[in-house]
Amino acid sequence: MKTFKILGVISGLFMAGITAYGQSPTNVKRDVAKGEGKGFAVLELFTSEGCSSCPPADDLMARLQQEAAGKAIYLLAYHVDYWDRQGWKDTFSNAAYSERQRQYGEWLNKPQIYTPQVIVNGKAEFIGSEESTARHAIAKQLNTHSSVELSIQAKQENNHLNVQYQVVAAPKGSALVIAVVQKTAHSKVTRGENAGRSLAHVQIVRKLQIQSLNSKGMGTVRVALPQDFDTQNFEILGLVQNINTGEILGAASAVRLSKGIPRTAR
């Protein structure tokens, strides 16, 4: 695990739009159980191609991705940019994702940020390669009822997406987070801690946009798409987040972009 001291306080990040080691245990349950409590689990991994402790966390995300089909489990991998100064510039790094991690550090009262780090539903954090901890956290959240309902539909228009959303029962101080997520990718690293390795990635956040919810709880968000976007290897995820505490209150994915049919979690 690599740690970085937070230098300064992040404020106001969620009030504006952003366009922009641990080893895996050997004796853990391999399947993610279906929840009976109408809950959902959002796992946000902060990772980097320049971090030698991160590939095990990326591998865990890949296993969870395979098991999450048909379940209210939403996976996002943010490639931070502060590792880019350590010998290798991450193919998918973005300063906005480092800022999001620092914001979580403030919300969760954690004085340091590190990779690989996982945040679950904006409420708990742990080392991203801790498989048993991750599975326990997922099971707990799937069995925790949520009263907030989010649905999203996405329609592509040239190099943008028009994402229609509707939110029910979101409290004041909530924001809508829209993430354009690439399902799989591979990179060959030639420098830094992972020099000579071919790395596999899943659920890579390529675009992130955040905005306050209006009083009607519905509207349309226009999101710029990466140049290599295609409907087969990308998905659109939506989160409802408390901007004061960081807690994720609801989540949904528009998994069939061409038809705009959303999957909803409550």
mmCIF file of C-alpha atoms in Angstrom, residues 39-203:
data_model
loop_
_atom_site.group_PDB
_atom_site.id
_atom_site.type_symbol
_atom_site.label_atom_id
_atom_site.label_comp_id
_atom_site.label_asym_id
_atom_site.label_seq_id
_atom_site.Cartn_x
_atom_site.Cartn_y
_atom_site.Cartn_z
ATOM 1 C CA GLY A 39 -29.893 -2.553 -1.135
ATOM 2 C CA PHE A 40 -27.001 -1.841 -3.468
ATOM 3 C CA ALA A 41 -23.205 -1.716 -3.314
ATOM 4 C CA VAL A 42 -20.996 0.882 -5.004
ATOM 5 C CA LEU A 43 -17.275 0.114 -4.936
ATOM 6 C CA GLU A 44 -14.964 2.953 -5.966
ATOM 7 C CA LEU A 45 -11.352 1.828 -6.431
ATOM 8 C CA PHE A 46 -8.516 4.361 -6.564
ATOM 9 C CA THR A 47 -5.641 2.800 -8.451
ATOM 10 C CA SER A 48 -2.699 3.510 -10.755
ATOM 11 C CA GLU A 49 -0.599 1.736 -13.358
ATOM 12 C CA GLY A 50 2.451 3.182 -11.583
ATOM 13 C CA CYS A 51 1.680 1.453 -8.268
ATOM 14 C CA SER A 52 3.106 -2.061 -7.754
ATOM 15 C CA SER A 53 0.513 -2.795 -5.041
ATOM 16 C CA CYS A 54 -2.401 -2.054 -7.356
ATOM 17 C CA PRO A 55 -2.578 -5.041 -9.770
ATOM 18 C CA PRO A 56 -4.004 -7.383 -7.070
ATOM 19 C CA ALA A 57 -6.776 -4.849 -6.449
ATOM 20 C CA ASP A 58 -7.435 -4.567 -10.179
ATOM 21 C CA ASP A 59 -7.619 -8.377 -10.351
ATOM 22 C CA LEU A 60 -10.155 -8.422 -7.513
ATOM 23 C CA MET A 61 -12.285 -5.873 -9.342
ATOM 24 C CA ALA A 62 -12.189 -8.125 -12.403
ATOM 25 C CA ARG A 63 -13.488 -11.074 -10.375
ATOM 26 C CA LEU A 64 -16.225 -8.958 -8.850
ATOM 27 C CA GLN A 65 -17.153 -7.662 -12.296
ATOM 28 C CA GLN A 66 -17.748 -11.221 -13.484
ATOM 29 C CA GLU A 67 -19.953 -11.980 -10.481
ATOM 30 C CA ALA A 68 -21.928 -8.731 -10.432
ATOM 31 C CA ALA A 69 -24.077 -9.364 -13.512
ATOM 32 C CA GLY A 70 -27.753 -9.018 -12.650
ATOM 33 C CA LYS A 71 -27.025 -7.701 -9.161
ATOM 34 C CA ALA A 72 -27.169 -4.203 -7.712
ATOM 35 C CA ILE A 73 -23.376 -3.933 -7.598
ATOM 36 C CA TYR A 74 -21.669 -0.973 -9.265
ATOM 37 C CA LEU A 75 -17.901 -0.909 -9.790
ATOM 38 C CA LEU A 76 -15.794 2.138 -10.652
ATOM 39 C CA ALA A 77 -11.996 2.294 -10.973
ATOM 40 C CA TYR A 78 -10.446 5.758 -10.846
ATOM 41 C CA HIS A 79 -6.864 6.038 -12.090
ATOM 42 C CA VAL A 80 -5.300 8.827 -10.020
ATOM 43 C CA ASP A 81 -2.648 11.138 -11.419
ATOM 44 C CA TYR A 82 -0.299 11.640 -8.445
ATOM 45 C CA TRP A 83 1.580 8.466 -9.428
ATOM 46 C CA ASP A 84 2.362 9.974 -12.827
ATOM 47 C CA ARG A 85 5.409 11.705 -11.309
ATOM 48 C CA GLN A 86 6.931 8.392 -10.192
ATOM 49 C CA GLY A 87 8.245 7.217 -13.559
ATOM 50 C CA TRP A 88 5.152 6.180 -15.519
ATOM 51 C CA LYS A 89 2.200 8.224 -16.703
ATOM 52 C CA ASP A 90 -0.958 6.168 -16.316
ATOM 53 C CA THR A 91 -2.858 5.780 -19.577
ATOM 54 C CA PHE A 92 -6.160 6.584 -17.844
ATOM 55 C CA SER A 93 -5.103 9.003 -15.098
ATOM 56 C CA ASN A 94 -7.019 12.197 -14.431
ATOM 57 C CA ALA A 95 -6.479 14.912 -11.832
ATOM 58 C CA ALA A 96 -10.240 14.973 -11.168
ATOM 59 C CA TYR A 97 -10.065 11.426 -9.831
ATOM 60 C CA SER A 98 -7.262 12.344 -7.408
ATOM 61 C CA GLU A 99 -9.440 15.226 -6.227
ATOM 62 C CA ARG A 100 -12.358 12.866 -5.689
ATOM 63 C CA GLN A 101 -10.162 10.628 -3.557
ATOM 64 C CA ARG A 102 -8.975 13.616 -1.510
ATOM 65 C CA GLN A 103 -12.591 14.660 -1.024
ATOM 66 C CA TYR A 104 -13.305 11.197 0.377
ATOM 67 C CA GLY A 105 -10.324 11.683 2.701
ATOM 68 C CA GLU A 106 -12.041 14.771 4.056
ATOM 69 C CA TRP A 107 -15.467 13.139 4.309
ATOM 70 C CA LEU A 108 -14.124 10.034 6.062
ATOM 71 C CA ASN A 109 -11.673 11.975 8.240
ATOM 72 C CA LYS A 110 -8.665 10.097 6.852
ATOM 73 C CA PRO A 111 -5.445 12.186 6.894
ATOM 74 C CA GLN A 112 -3.780 10.194 4.121
ATOM 75 C CA ILE A 113 -4.760 8.926 0.714
ATOM 76 C CA TYR A 114 -3.242 5.795 -0.759
ATOM 77 C CA THR A 115 -3.469 3.246 -3.519
ATOM 78 C CA PRO A 116 -5.090 0.867 -3.881
ATOM 79 C CA GLN A 117 -8.023 2.193 -1.868
ATOM 80 C CA VAL A 118 -11.677 1.154 -2.072
ATOM 81 C CA ILE A 119 -14.614 3.222 -0.844
ATOM 82 C CA VAL A 120 -17.934 1.390 -0.393
ATOM 83 C CA ASN A 121 -21.142 3.407 -0.692
ATOM 84 C CA GLY A 122 -19.167 6.476 0.340
ATOM 85 C CA LYS A 123 -19.163 5.273 3.952
ATOM 86 C CA ALA A 124 -16.257 2.856 4.500
ATOM 87 C CA GLU A 125 -12.738 2.462 3.124
ATOM 88 C CA PHE A 126 -10.100 -0.268 3.075
ATOM 89 C CA ILE A 127 -7.112 -1.548 1.100
ATOM 90 C CA GLY A 128 -8.360 -2.412 -2.370
ATOM 91 C CA SER A 129 -6.873 -5.907 -2.511
ATOM 92 C CA GLU A 130 -8.557 -7.109 0.706
ATOM 93 C CA GLU A 131 -10.968 -9.572 -0.855
ATOM 94 C CA SER A 132 -12.700 -10.835 2.267
ATOM 95 C CA THR A 133 -13.293 -7.262 3.445
ATOM 96 C CA ALA A 134 -14.713 -6.312 0.065
ATOM 97 C CA ARG A 135 -17.090 -9.253 -0.057
ATOM 98 C CA HIS A 136 -18.289 -8.652 3.479
ATOM 99 C CA ALA A 137 -18.912 -4.986 2.674
ATOM 100 C CA ILE A 138 -20.849 -5.870 -0.480
ATOM 101 C CA ALA A 139 -23.045 -8.366 1.364
ATOM 102 C CA LYS A 140 -23.736 -5.833 4.109
ATOM 103 C CA GLN A 141 -24.782 -3.107 1.683
ATOM 104 C CA LEU A 142 -26.950 -5.416 -0.415
ATOM 105 C CA ASN A 143 -28.913 -6.129 2.738
ATOM 106 C CA THR A 144 -29.254 -2.485 3.754
ATOM 107 C CA HIS A 145 -32.461 -0.897 2.495
ATOM 108 C CA SER A 146 -32.272 2.392 0.609
ATOM 109 C CA SER A 147 -35.264 4.677 0.133
ATOM 110 C CA VAL A 148 -33.681 6.696 -2.698
ATOM 111 C CA GLU A 149 -34.514 5.542 -6.212
ATOM 112 C CA LEU A 150 -32.557 6.567 -9.301
ATOM 113 C CA SER A 151 -33.226 5.703 -12.931
ATOM 114 C CA ILE A 152 -31.199 6.853 -15.928
ATOM 115 C CA GLN A 153 -31.480 6.555 -19.684
ATOM 116 C CA ALA A 154 -28.656 7.428 -22.057
ATOM 117 C CA LYS A 155 -28.821 8.327 -25.725
ATOM 118 C CA GLN A 156 -25.745 9.000 -27.842
ATOM 119 C CA GLU A 157 -25.650 12.112 -29.991
ATOM 120 C CA ASN A 158 -22.401 12.302 -31.954
ATOM 121 C CA ASN A 159 -19.604 12.679 -29.383
ATOM 122 C CA HIS A 160 -21.932 13.351 -26.452
ATOM 123 C CA LEU A 161 -24.450 11.473 -24.356
ATOM 124 C CA ASN A 162 -27.746 12.898 -23.250
ATOM 125 C CA VAL A 163 -28.450 11.218 -19.913
ATOM 126 C CA GLN A 164 -32.013 11.564 -18.674
ATOM 127 C CA TYR A 165 -32.446 10.964 -14.954
ATOM 128 C CA GLN A 166 -35.192 10.729 -12.379
ATOM 129 C CA VAL A 167 -34.585 10.629 -8.635
ATOM 130 C CA VAL A 168 -37.169 9.810 -5.982
ATOM 131 C CA ALA A 169 -36.802 10.651 -2.271
ATOM 132 C CA ALA A 170 -33.354 12.249 -2.485
ATOM 133 C CA PRO A 171 -32.780 14.587 0.484
ATOM 134 C CA LYS A 172 -31.528 18.152 0.212
ATOM 135 C CA GLY A 173 -27.797 18.368 -0.305
ATOM 136 C CA SER A 174 -27.734 15.565 -2.872
ATOM 137 C CA ALA A 175 -25.782 15.574 -6.122
ATOM 138 C CA LEU A 176 -25.982 13.450 -9.240
ATOM 139 C CA VAL A 177 -22.746 11.760 -10.310
ATOM 140 C CA ILE A 178 -22.559 10.462 -13.888
ATOM 141 C CA ALA A 179 -19.607 8.236 -14.838
ATOM 142 C CA VAL A 180 -18.670 6.977 -18.291
ATOM 143 C CA VAL A 181 -17.034 3.617 -17.572
ATOM 144 C CA GLN A 182 -14.889 1.472 -19.860
ATOM 145 C CA LYS A 183 -15.446 -2.189 -19.023
ATOM 146 C CA THR A 184 -12.031 -3.612 -20.015
ATOM 147 C CA ALA A 185 -8.614 -2.440 -21.207
ATOM 148 C CA HIS A 186 -4.990 -3.589 -21.319
ATOM 149 C CA SER A 187 -1.783 -1.570 -20.985
ATOM 150 C CA LYS A 188 1.899 -2.373 -21.396
ATOM 151 C CA VAL A 189 3.950 -0.544 -18.780
ATOM 152 C CA THR A 190 7.569 0.217 -19.667
ATOM 153 C CA ARG A 191 8.696 2.345 -16.699
ATOM 154 C CA GLY A 192 8.037 2.783 -12.996
ATOM 155 C CA GLU A 193 7.220 0.128 -10.394
ATOM 156 C CA ASN A 194 5.345 -2.058 -12.887
ATOM 157 C CA ALA A 195 7.919 -1.811 -15.697
ATOM 158 C CA GLY A 196 7.749 -4.780 -18.059
ATOM 159 C CA ARG A 197 4.253 -5.812 -17.029
ATOM 160 C CA SER A 198 1.101 -6.062 -19.108
ATOM 161 C CA LEU A 199 -1.780 -4.859 -16.938
ATOM 162 C CA ALA A 200 -5.459 -5.683 -17.301
ATOM 163 C CA HIS A 201 -8.013 -3.134 -16.141
ATOM 164 C CA VAL A 202 -11.787 -3.193 -15.647
ATOM 165 C CA GLN A 203 -14.487 -0.610 -14.928
#
